PDB file of C-alpha atoms in Angstrom:
ATOM      1  CA  MET A 192      88.813  85.795 120.541  1.00 24.00           C
ATOM      2  CA  THR A 193      91.157  88.277 118.835  1.00 25.00           C
ATOM      3  CA  ILE A 194      94.572  88.961 120.326  1.00 26.00           C
ATOM      4  CA  THR A 195      96.702  91.785 118.974  1.00 30.00           C
ATOM      5  CA  ARG A 196     100.463  91.642 118.608  1.00 37.00           C
ATOM      6  CA  ARG A 197     100.916  93.952 121.607  1.00 32.00           C
ATOM      7  CA  GLU A 198      98.555  91.831 123.723  1.00 33.00           C
ATOM      8  CA  THR A 199     100.349  88.639 122.666  1.00 36.00           C
ATOM      9  CA  LEU A 200     103.692  89.984 123.868  1.00 36.00           C
ATOM     10  CA  GLY A 201     102.121  91.116 127.116  1.00 34.00           C
ATOM     11  CA  LEU A 202     100.512  87.748 127.807  1.00 33.00           C
ATOM     12  CA  GLY A 203     103.600  85.717 127.060  1.00 36.00           C
ATOM     13  CA  LEU A 204     103.830  82.481 125.119  1.00 37.00           C
ATOM     14  CA  ALA A 205     102.485  80.178 127.812  1.00 36.00           C
ATOM     15  CA  ALA A 206      99.329  82.262 128.315  1.00 35.00           C
ATOM     16  CA  VAL A 207      98.649  82.503 124.602  1.00 36.00           C
ATOM     17  CA  THR A 208      99.036  78.762 124.196  1.00 35.00           C
ATOM     18  CA  SER A 209      96.669  78.152 127.100  1.00 35.00           C
ATOM     19  CA  LEU A 210      94.025  80.192 125.281  1.00 34.00           C
ATOM     20  CA  GLY A 211      94.226  77.757 122.391  1.00 37.00           C
ATOM     21  CA  LEU A 212      95.764  80.301 120.024  1.00 36.00           C
ATOM     22  CA  GLY A 213      98.965  78.367 119.322  1.00 37.00           C
ATOM     23  CA  THR A 214     102.196  80.184 118.598  1.00 38.00           C
ATOM     24  CA  VAL A 215     101.232  81.880 115.341  1.00 39.00           C
ATOM     25  CA  MET A 216     100.586  85.605 115.112  1.00 38.00           C
ATOM     26  CA  PRO A 217      97.406  86.188 113.038  1.00 34.00           C
ATOM     27  CA  PHE A 218      98.088  87.866 109.699  1.00 31.00           C
ATOM     28  CA  THR A 219      95.172  90.256 110.255  1.00 28.00           C
ATOM     29  CA  ALA A 220      96.722  91.667 113.373  1.00 32.00           C
ATOM     30  CA  GLN A 221      99.968  92.202 111.510  1.00 37.00           C
ATOM     31  CA  ALA A 222      98.263  93.938 108.623  1.00 33.00           C
ATOM     32  CA  GLN A 223      96.054  96.152 110.764  1.00 30.00           C
ATOM     33  CA  SER A 224      98.806  97.369 113.066  1.00 39.00           C
ATOM     34  CA  GLY A 225     100.658  99.253 110.331  1.00 49.00           C
ATOM     35  CA  GLY A 226     103.531  99.988 112.672  1.00 76.00           C
ATOM     36  CA  GLY A 227     105.513  96.770 112.429  1.00 93.00           C
ATOM     37  CA  ASP A 228     106.261  94.263 115.195  1.00 96.00           C
ATOM     38  CA  SER A 229     108.127  95.648 118.218  1.00 97.00           C
ATOM     39  CA  TYR A 230     110.325  93.737 120.658  1.00 98.00           C
ATOM     40  CA  GLU A 231     111.899  95.162 123.784  1.00 97.00           C
ATOM     41  CA  VAL A 232     115.684  95.073 124.106  1.00 97.00           C
ATOM     42  CA  GLU A 233     118.152  96.930 126.285  1.00 97.00           C
ATOM     43  CA  GLY A 234     117.977 100.622 125.494  1.00 96.00           C
ATOM     44  CA  GLY A 235     114.734 100.532 123.504  1.00 97.00           C
ATOM     45  CA  THR A 236     113.023  98.369 120.909  1.00 97.00           C
ATOM     46  CA  ILE A 237     113.607  96.437 117.713  1.00 98.00           C
ATOM     47  CA  THR A 238     110.794  96.946 115.196  1.00 98.00           C
ATOM     48  CA  ILE A 239     110.382  94.723 112.134  1.00 98.00           C
ATOM     49  CA  HIS A 240     108.716  95.961 108.937  1.00 97.00           C
ATOM     50  CA  PRO A 241     108.415  93.295 106.203  1.00 97.00           C
ATOM     51  CA  ILE A 242     108.623  94.795 102.712  1.00 97.00           C
ATOM     52  CA  ALA A 243     108.436  91.819 100.345  1.00 96.00           C
ATOM     53  CA  HIS A 244     109.878  88.313  99.921  1.00 96.00           C
ATOM     54  CA  ALA A 245     113.353  88.662 101.540  1.00 96.00           C
ATOM     55  CA  SER A 246     113.429  92.445 101.989  1.00 97.00           C
ATOM     56  CA  PHE A 247     112.636  94.115 105.284  1.00 98.00           C
ATOM     57  CA  VAL A 248     113.350  97.192 107.390  1.00 98.00           C
ATOM     58  CA  MET A 249     114.435  96.868 111.003  1.00 98.00           C
ATOM     59  CA  THR A 250     114.730  99.788 113.371  1.00 97.00           C
ATOM     60  CA  THR A 251     116.855  99.423 116.501  1.00 97.00           C
ATOM     61  CA  PRO A 252     117.571 101.778 119.414  1.00 96.00           C
ATOM     62  CA  SER A 253     120.451 103.278 117.410  1.00 95.00           C
ATOM     63  CA  MET A 254     119.797 102.851 113.688  1.00 97.00           C
ATOM     64  CA  THR A 255     117.569 101.901 110.776  1.00 98.00           C
ATOM     65  CA  ILE A 256     118.654  98.774 108.897  1.00 98.00           C
ATOM     66  CA  TYR A 257     117.509  97.653 105.443  1.00 98.00           C
ATOM     67  CA  CYS A 258     118.079  93.991 104.644  1.00 98.00           C
ATOM     68  CA  ASP A 259     118.415  92.870 101.002  1.00 98.00           C
ATOM     69  CA  PRO A 260     116.453  95.835  99.592  1.00 97.00           C
ATOM     70  CA  VAL A 261     115.240  95.219  96.045  1.00 96.00           C
ATOM     71  CA  GLY A 262     112.280  96.360  93.986  1.00 93.00           C
ATOM     72  CA  GLU A 263     111.059  99.927  93.691  1.00 95.00           C
ATOM     73  CA  ALA A 264     112.583 102.458  96.068  1.00 96.00           C
ATOM     74  CA  SER A 265     109.064 103.757  96.697  1.00 96.00           C
ATOM     75  CA  ALA A 266     108.359 100.609  98.720  1.00 96.00           C
ATOM     76  CA  TYR A 267     110.624 102.072 101.419  1.00 97.00           C
ATOM     77  CA  SER A 268     109.263 105.619 101.377  1.00 95.00           C
ATOM     78  CA  ALA A 269     107.339 105.220 104.647  1.00 95.00           C
ATOM     79  CA  HIS A 270     110.531 104.348 106.528  1.00 96.00           C
ATOM     80  CA  PRO A 271     113.506 106.413 107.700  1.00 95.00           C
ATOM     81  CA  ALA A 272     116.524 106.481 105.414  1.00 96.00           C
ATOM     82  CA  PRO A 273     118.876 103.563 106.107  1.00 98.00           C
ATOM     83  CA  ASP A 274     121.877 103.968 108.375  1.00 98.00           C
ATOM     84  CA  LEU A 275     122.956 100.452 107.376  1.00 98.00           C
ATOM     85  CA  ILE A 276     122.137  98.154 104.468  1.00 98.00           C
ATOM     86  CA  LEU A 277     122.878  94.425 104.727  1.00 98.00           C
ATOM     87  CA  ILE A 278     123.197  92.327 101.573  1.00 98.00           C
ATOM     88  CA  THR A 279     123.417  88.560 101.860  1.00 98.00           C
ATOM     89  CA  HIS A 280     124.278  87.628  98.264  1.00 96.00           C
ATOM     90  CA  GLU A 281     124.118  88.559  94.605  1.00 94.00           C
ATOM     91  CA  HIS A 282     120.834  87.065  93.378  1.00 95.00           C
ATOM     92  CA  GLY A 283     118.336  89.540  91.960  1.00 91.00           C
ATOM     93  CA  ASP A 284     115.810  89.055  94.749  1.00 93.00           C
ATOM     94  CA  HIS A 285     118.470  90.136  97.267  1.00 97.00           C
ATOM     95  CA  TYR A 286     120.723  92.597  95.445  1.00 97.00           C
ATOM     96  CA  LYS A 287     119.723  95.240  92.923  1.00 96.00           C
ATOM     97  CA  ALA A 288     122.189  98.000  92.090  1.00 96.00           C
ATOM     98  CA  GLU A 289     119.498 100.418  90.952  1.00 96.00           C
ATOM     99  CA  THR A 290     117.581 100.072  94.206  1.00 96.00           C
ATOM    100  CA  LEU A 291     120.724 100.644  96.229  1.00 96.00           C
ATOM    101  CA  ALA A 292     121.569 103.770  94.259  1.00 95.00           C
ATOM    102  CA  ALA A 293     118.128 105.165  95.041  1.00 97.00           C
ATOM    103  CA  LEU A 294     118.215 104.307  98.755  1.00 97.00           C
ATOM    104  CA  VAL A 295     121.787 104.910  99.885  1.00 97.00           C
ATOM    105  CA  GLY A 296     122.276 108.272 101.558  1.00 94.00           C
ATOM    106  CA  GLU A 297     125.350 110.285 102.423  1.00 93.00           C
ATOM    107  CA  ASN A 298     125.847 108.501 105.745  1.00 95.00           C
ATOM    108  CA  THR A 299     124.590 105.027 104.826  1.00 97.00           C
ATOM    109  CA  ARG A 300     126.933 102.119 105.491  1.00 98.00           C
ATOM    110  CA  LEU A 301     126.768  98.799 103.638  1.00 98.00           C
ATOM    111  CA  VAL A 302     127.838  95.353 104.804  1.00 98.00           C
ATOM    112  CA  THR A 303     127.949  92.676 102.104  1.00 98.00           C
ATOM    113  CA  ASN A 304     129.503  89.355 101.254  1.00 98.00           C
ATOM    114  CA  PRO A 305     132.721  89.591  99.193  1.00 98.00           C
ATOM    115  CA  ALA A 306     131.022  88.602  95.911  1.00 97.00           C
ATOM    116  CA  VAL A 307     128.553  91.489  96.090  1.00 98.00           C
ATOM    117  CA  HIS A 308     131.263  93.900  97.241  1.00 98.00           C
ATOM    118  CA  ALA A 309     133.173  93.147  94.040  1.00 97.00           C
ATOM    119  CA  MET A 310     130.088  94.154  92.010  1.00 97.00           C
ATOM    120  CA  LEU A 311     129.615  97.539  93.667  1.00 97.00           C
ATOM    121  CA  SER A 312     130.494 100.806  92.008  1.00 95.00           C
ATOM    122  CA  ASP A 313     133.495 102.665  93.397  1.00 95.00           C
ATOM    123  CA  GLU A 314     131.119 105.114  95.076  1.00 94.00           C
ATOM    124  CA  MET A 315     129.304 102.281  96.832  1.00 96.00           C
ATOM    125  CA  LYS A 316     132.511 100.479  97.753  1.00 97.00           C
ATOM    126  CA  ALA A 317     133.604 103.566  99.651  1.00 96.00           C
ATOM    127  CA  LYS A 318     130.602 103.069 101.933  1.00 97.00           C
ATOM    128  CA  ALA A 319     130.829  99.276 102.135  1.00 98.00           C
ATOM    129  CA  THR A 320     132.534  96.610 104.219  1.00 98.00           C
ATOM    130  CA  ALA A 321     132.884  93.061 102.928  1.00 98.00           C
ATOM    131  CA  ILE A 322     132.874  90.209 105.420  1.00 98.00           C
ATOM    132  CA  ALA A 323     133.081  86.512 104.606  1.00 98.00           C
ATOM    133  CA  ASN A 324     131.700  83.537 106.514  1.00 98.00           C
ATOM    134  CA  GLY A 325     133.058  83.559 110.062  1.00 97.00           C
ATOM    135  CA  GLU A 326     134.176  87.198 109.986  1.00 98.00           C
ATOM    136  CA  THR A 327     132.741  90.051 112.028  1.00 98.00           C
ATOM    137  CA  THR A 328     132.523  93.804 111.799  1.00 98.00           C
ATOM    138  CA  THR A 329     131.025  96.532 113.966  1.00 97.00           C
ATOM    139  CA  VAL A 330     128.798  99.381 112.814  1.00 97.00           C
ATOM    140  CA  ASP A 331     127.995 102.080 115.371  1.00 94.00           C
ATOM    141  CA  GLY A 332     128.677  99.650 118.201  1.00 94.00           C
ATOM    142  CA  MET A 333     126.569  96.820 116.778  1.00 97.00           C
ATOM    143  CA  GLU A 334     128.473  93.607 116.092  1.00 98.00           C
ATOM    144  CA  ILE A 335     127.652  91.848 112.829  1.00 98.00           C
ATOM    145  CA  GLU A 336     128.789  88.264 112.297  1.00 98.00           C
ATOM    146  CA  ALA A 337     128.697  86.693 108.840  1.00 98.00           C
ATOM    147  CA  VAL A 338     127.478  83.117 109.103  1.00 98.00           C
ATOM    148  CA  PRO A 339     127.384  80.552 106.285  1.00 98.00           C
ATOM    149  CA  ALA A 340     124.406  80.241 103.941  1.00 98.00           C
ATOM    150  CA  TYR A 341     124.503  77.455 101.379  1.00 98.00           C
ATOM    151  CA  ASN A 342     122.775  74.474  99.792  1.00 96.00           C
ATOM    152  CA  THR A 343     123.491  70.897 100.777  1.00 97.00           C
ATOM    153  CA  THR A 344     121.113  68.907  98.543  1.00 95.00           C
ATOM    154  CA  GLU A 345     122.911  67.675  95.419  1.00 95.00           C
ATOM    155  CA  GLU A 346     120.552  69.155  92.843  1.00 95.00           C
ATOM    156  CA  ARG A 347     120.493  72.518  94.666  1.00 95.00           C
ATOM    157  CA  LEU A 348     124.248  73.047  95.078  1.00 95.00           C
ATOM    158  CA  LYS A 349     124.405  75.279  91.997  1.00 94.00           C
ATOM    159  CA  TYR A 350     122.179  77.903  93.595  1.00 94.00           C
ATOM    160  CA  HIS A 351     124.146  78.753  96.724  1.00 97.00           C
ATOM    161  CA  PRO A 352     127.598  77.163  96.909  1.00 97.00           C
ATOM    162  CA  LYS A 353     129.264  76.833 100.266  1.00 97.00           C
ATOM    163  CA  GLY A 354     131.488  79.768 101.221  1.00 97.00           C
ATOM    164  CA  ARG A 355     130.078  82.450  98.918  1.00 97.00           C
ATOM    165  CA  ASP A 356     126.916  83.800 100.549  1.00 98.00           C
ATOM    166  CA  ASN A 357     126.218  85.224 103.988  1.00 98.00           C
ATOM    167  CA  GLY A 358     123.638  85.003 106.679  1.00 98.00           C
ATOM    168  CA  TYR A 359     124.063  87.493 109.507  1.00 98.00           C
ATOM    169  CA  VAL A 360     123.815  87.486 113.282  1.00 98.00           C
ATOM    170  CA  LEU A 361     123.352  90.968 114.731  1.00 98.00           C
ATOM    171  CA  SER A 362     123.912  91.782 118.401  1.00 98.00           C
ATOM    172  CA  ILE A 363     121.387  94.444 119.419  1.00 98.00           C
ATOM    173  CA  GLY A 364     120.612  95.562 122.952  1.00 97.00           C
ATOM    174  CA  GLY A 365     121.730  92.299 124.516  1.00 97.00           C
ATOM    175  CA  ARG A 366     119.803  90.209 121.962  1.00 98.00           C
ATOM    176  CA  ARG A 367     120.855  88.272 118.871  1.00 98.00           C
ATOM    177  CA  VAL A 368     118.994  88.513 115.563  1.00 98.00           C
ATOM    178  CA  TYR A 369     119.626  85.916 112.854  1.00 98.00           C
ATOM    179  CA  ILE A 370     119.011  86.687 109.179  1.00 98.00           C
ATOM    180  CA  ALA A 371     119.466  83.391 107.362  1.00 98.00           C
ATOM    181  CA  GLY A 372     119.592  84.588 103.742  1.00 97.00           C
ATOM    182  CA  ASP A 373     119.273  81.766 101.201  1.00 96.00           C
ATOM    183  CA  THR A 374     120.278  78.476 102.775  1.00 98.00           C
ATOM    184  CA  GLU A 375     119.238  74.976 103.709  1.00 96.00           C
ATOM    185  CA  ASP A 376     119.178  73.655 107.278  1.00 98.00           C
ATOM    186  CA  ILE A 377     122.943  73.609 107.539  1.00 98.00           C
ATOM    187  CA  PRO A 378     124.843  72.508 110.659  1.00 98.00           C
ATOM    188  CA  GLU A 379     125.905  76.096 111.313  1.00 98.00           C
ATOM    189  CA  MET A 380     122.251  77.127 111.552  1.00 98.00           C
ATOM    190  CA  ARG A 381     121.328  74.244 113.816  1.00 98.00           C
ATOM    191  CA  ALA A 382     124.232  75.099 116.136  1.00 98.00           C
ATOM    192  CA  LEU A 383     123.144  78.704 116.723  1.00 98.00           C
ATOM    193  CA  GLU A 384     122.501  79.694 120.326  1.00 97.00           C
ATOM    194  CA  ASP A 385     120.600  82.468 122.106  1.00 98.00           C
ATOM    195  CA  ILE A 386     118.766  83.727 119.029  1.00 98.00           C
ATOM    196  CA  PHE A 387     115.971  86.147 119.880  1.00 98.00           C
ATOM    197  CA  ILE A 388     114.524  86.779 116.400  1.00 98.00           C
ATOM    198  CA  ALA A 389     115.214  84.659 113.308  1.00 98.00           C
ATOM    199  CA  PHE A 390     114.312  85.017 109.626  1.00 98.00           C
ATOM    200  CA  VAL A 391     114.230  81.625 107.900  1.00 98.00           C
ATOM    201  CA  PRO A 392     113.604  80.913 104.177  1.00 98.00           C
ATOM    202  CA  MET A 393     111.748  77.960 102.682  1.00 97.00           C
ATOM    203  CA  ASN A 394     111.151  77.702  98.960  1.00 94.00           C
ATOM    204  CA  LEU A 395     112.227  75.047  96.506  1.00 93.00           C
ATOM    205  CA  PRO A 396     114.433  74.523  94.657  1.00 95.00           C
ATOM    206  CA  PHE A 397     116.502  77.456  95.911  1.00 95.00           C
ATOM    207  CA  THR A 398     116.562  77.005  99.691  1.00 96.00           C
ATOM    208  CA  MET A 399     114.814  74.305 101.745  1.00 96.00           C
ATOM    209  CA  ASP A 400     111.400  72.799 102.259  1.00 96.00           C
ATOM    210  CA  VAL A 401     109.033  73.333 105.173  1.00 97.00           C
ATOM    211  CA  ASP A 402     110.172  70.163 106.954  1.00 97.00           C
ATOM    212  CA  GLN A 403     113.835  71.202 106.869  1.00 98.00           C
ATOM    213  CA  ALA A 404     113.061  74.700 108.074  1.00 98.00           C
ATOM    214  CA  ALA A 405     110.839  73.558 110.935  1.00 98.00           C
ATOM    215  CA  SER A 406     113.340  70.898 111.999  1.00 98.00           C
ATOM    216  CA  ALA A 407     116.157  73.440 112.139  1.00 98.00           C
ATOM    217  CA  VAL A 408     114.081  75.950 114.119  1.00 98.00           C
ATOM    218  CA  ALA A 409     113.102  73.200 116.559  1.00 98.00           C
ATOM    219  CA  GLU A 410     116.808  72.604 117.132  1.00 98.00           C
ATOM    220  CA  PHE A 411     118.190  76.129 117.553  1.00 98.00           C
ATOM    221  CA  LYS A 412     115.009  77.397 119.262  1.00 98.00           C
ATOM    222  CA  PRO A 413     114.793  81.155 118.602  1.00 98.00           C
ATOM    223  CA  ALA A 414     112.280  83.043 120.723  1.00 98.00           C
ATOM    224  CA  TYR A 415     110.580  84.346 117.560  1.00 98.00           C
ATOM    225  CA  VAL A 416     110.857  83.238 113.954  1.00 98.00           C
ATOM    226  CA  TYR A 417     109.643  84.861 110.755  1.00 98.00           C
ATOM    227  CA  PRO A 418     109.147  82.536 107.797  1.00 98.00           C
ATOM    228  CA  TYR A 419     110.208  84.634 104.819  1.00 97.00           C
ATOM    229  CA  HIS A 420     111.378  84.056 101.242  1.00 97.00           C
ATOM    230  CA  TYR A 421     108.730  81.336 100.963  1.00 97.00           C
ATOM    231  CA  ARG A 422     106.699  82.194  97.813  1.00 93.00           C
ATOM    232  CA  ASP A 423     104.532  79.109  97.172  1.00 92.00           C
ATOM    233  CA  SER A 424     105.604  77.207 100.286  1.00 95.00           C
ATOM    234  CA  ASP A 425     103.066  76.916 103.110  1.00 96.00           C
ATOM    235  CA  PRO A 426     104.105  79.008 106.128  1.00 97.00           C
ATOM    236  CA  GLN A 427     101.150  77.671 108.123  1.00 97.00           C
ATOM    237  CA  ALA A 428     102.432  74.122 107.683  1.00 97.00           C
ATOM    238  CA  PHE A 429     105.806  75.356 108.937  1.00 98.00           C
ATOM    239  CA  ALA A 430     104.142  77.009 111.925  1.00 97.00           C
ATOM    240  CA  ASP A 431     102.210  73.858 112.767  1.00 97.00           C
ATOM    241  CA  LYS A 432     105.379  71.777 112.742  1.00 97.00           C
ATOM    242  CA  VAL A 433     107.208  74.272 114.953  1.00 98.00           C
ATOM    243  CA  ALA A 434     104.256  74.354 117.360  1.00 97.00           C
ATOM    244  CA  ALA A 435     104.331  70.564 117.564  1.00 96.00           C
ATOM    245  CA  SER A 436     107.995  70.608 118.620  1.00 96.00           C
ATOM    246  CA  ASP A 437     109.371  71.429 122.055  1.00 93.00           C
ATOM    247  CA  ALA A 438     110.990  74.658 120.837  1.00 94.00           C
ATOM    248  CA  GLU A 439     108.487  77.104 122.423  1.00 95.00           C
ATOM    249  CA  THR A 440     109.251  79.394 119.493  1.00 97.00           C
ATOM    250  CA  GLU A 441     106.614  81.914 118.428  1.00 97.00           C
ATOM    251  CA  VAL A 442     106.072  81.944 114.670  1.00 98.00           C
ATOM    252  CA  VAL A 443     105.334  85.453 113.392  1.00 97.00           C
ATOM    253  CA  MET A 444     103.530  85.767 110.066  1.00 96.00           C
ATOM    254  CA  GLY A 445     104.471  88.898 108.151  1.00 95.00           C
ATOM    255  CA  PRO A 446     102.811  90.408 105.052  1.00 95.00           C
ATOM    256  CA  TRP A 447     105.589  89.430 102.644  1.00 96.00           C
ATOM    257  CA  TYR A 448     103.345  88.835  99.646  1.00 94.00           C
ATOM    258  CA  GLY A 449     100.371  90.888  98.541  1.00 77.00           C
TER     259      GLY A 449
END
């Protein structure tokens, strides 16, 4: 039996589980839809368009958001120009000055962590706001909270030191969207509440393994979670572990690679 993304949302999680389909959205349905994954919020919809690895486009009732856009600008040509670009940290798979220069328009705003803000050209800085862990800003009525993103395992501390990099929680249409950035299963992640959609990384040695990621998701219990930034990690193993928990979180597989 094949269930599309739209049909899955209409049935609800309990009905899908009763059909023996688990909580994982089939990759084929994602790939065939072509229009992204849509979620109803107050005032309209949030639609998610994975681009690659940690880069994605999200449209909301009021704006188009690019998160950590890197790679060729042509990868974004099918999407509206960005009203807002979020950058979590300085690593090359999250921040690329040349890509930004090609994508930023006259009215584009940027929100970055302080380290990336310091790297921006004067022209880009004029469009940008830097927020550090625990700080908030508002863009066109949408609150953006910078949450910590860091490593905790001794041999990984050099990749993402505590206090430098951001994750983000966005408040959109009465819902909260969590973009983890590069991080392990830190206490600040586990303590999150009322998350509607989450993006969680899992690749070693830079972030965390599948067990850490699934354990954290089982604790903060988002309604939907996208495994992203996973490269050679096994997102199906992650999904199986989440399904075995009591989180009732739907794992959504996006076409991040290939």
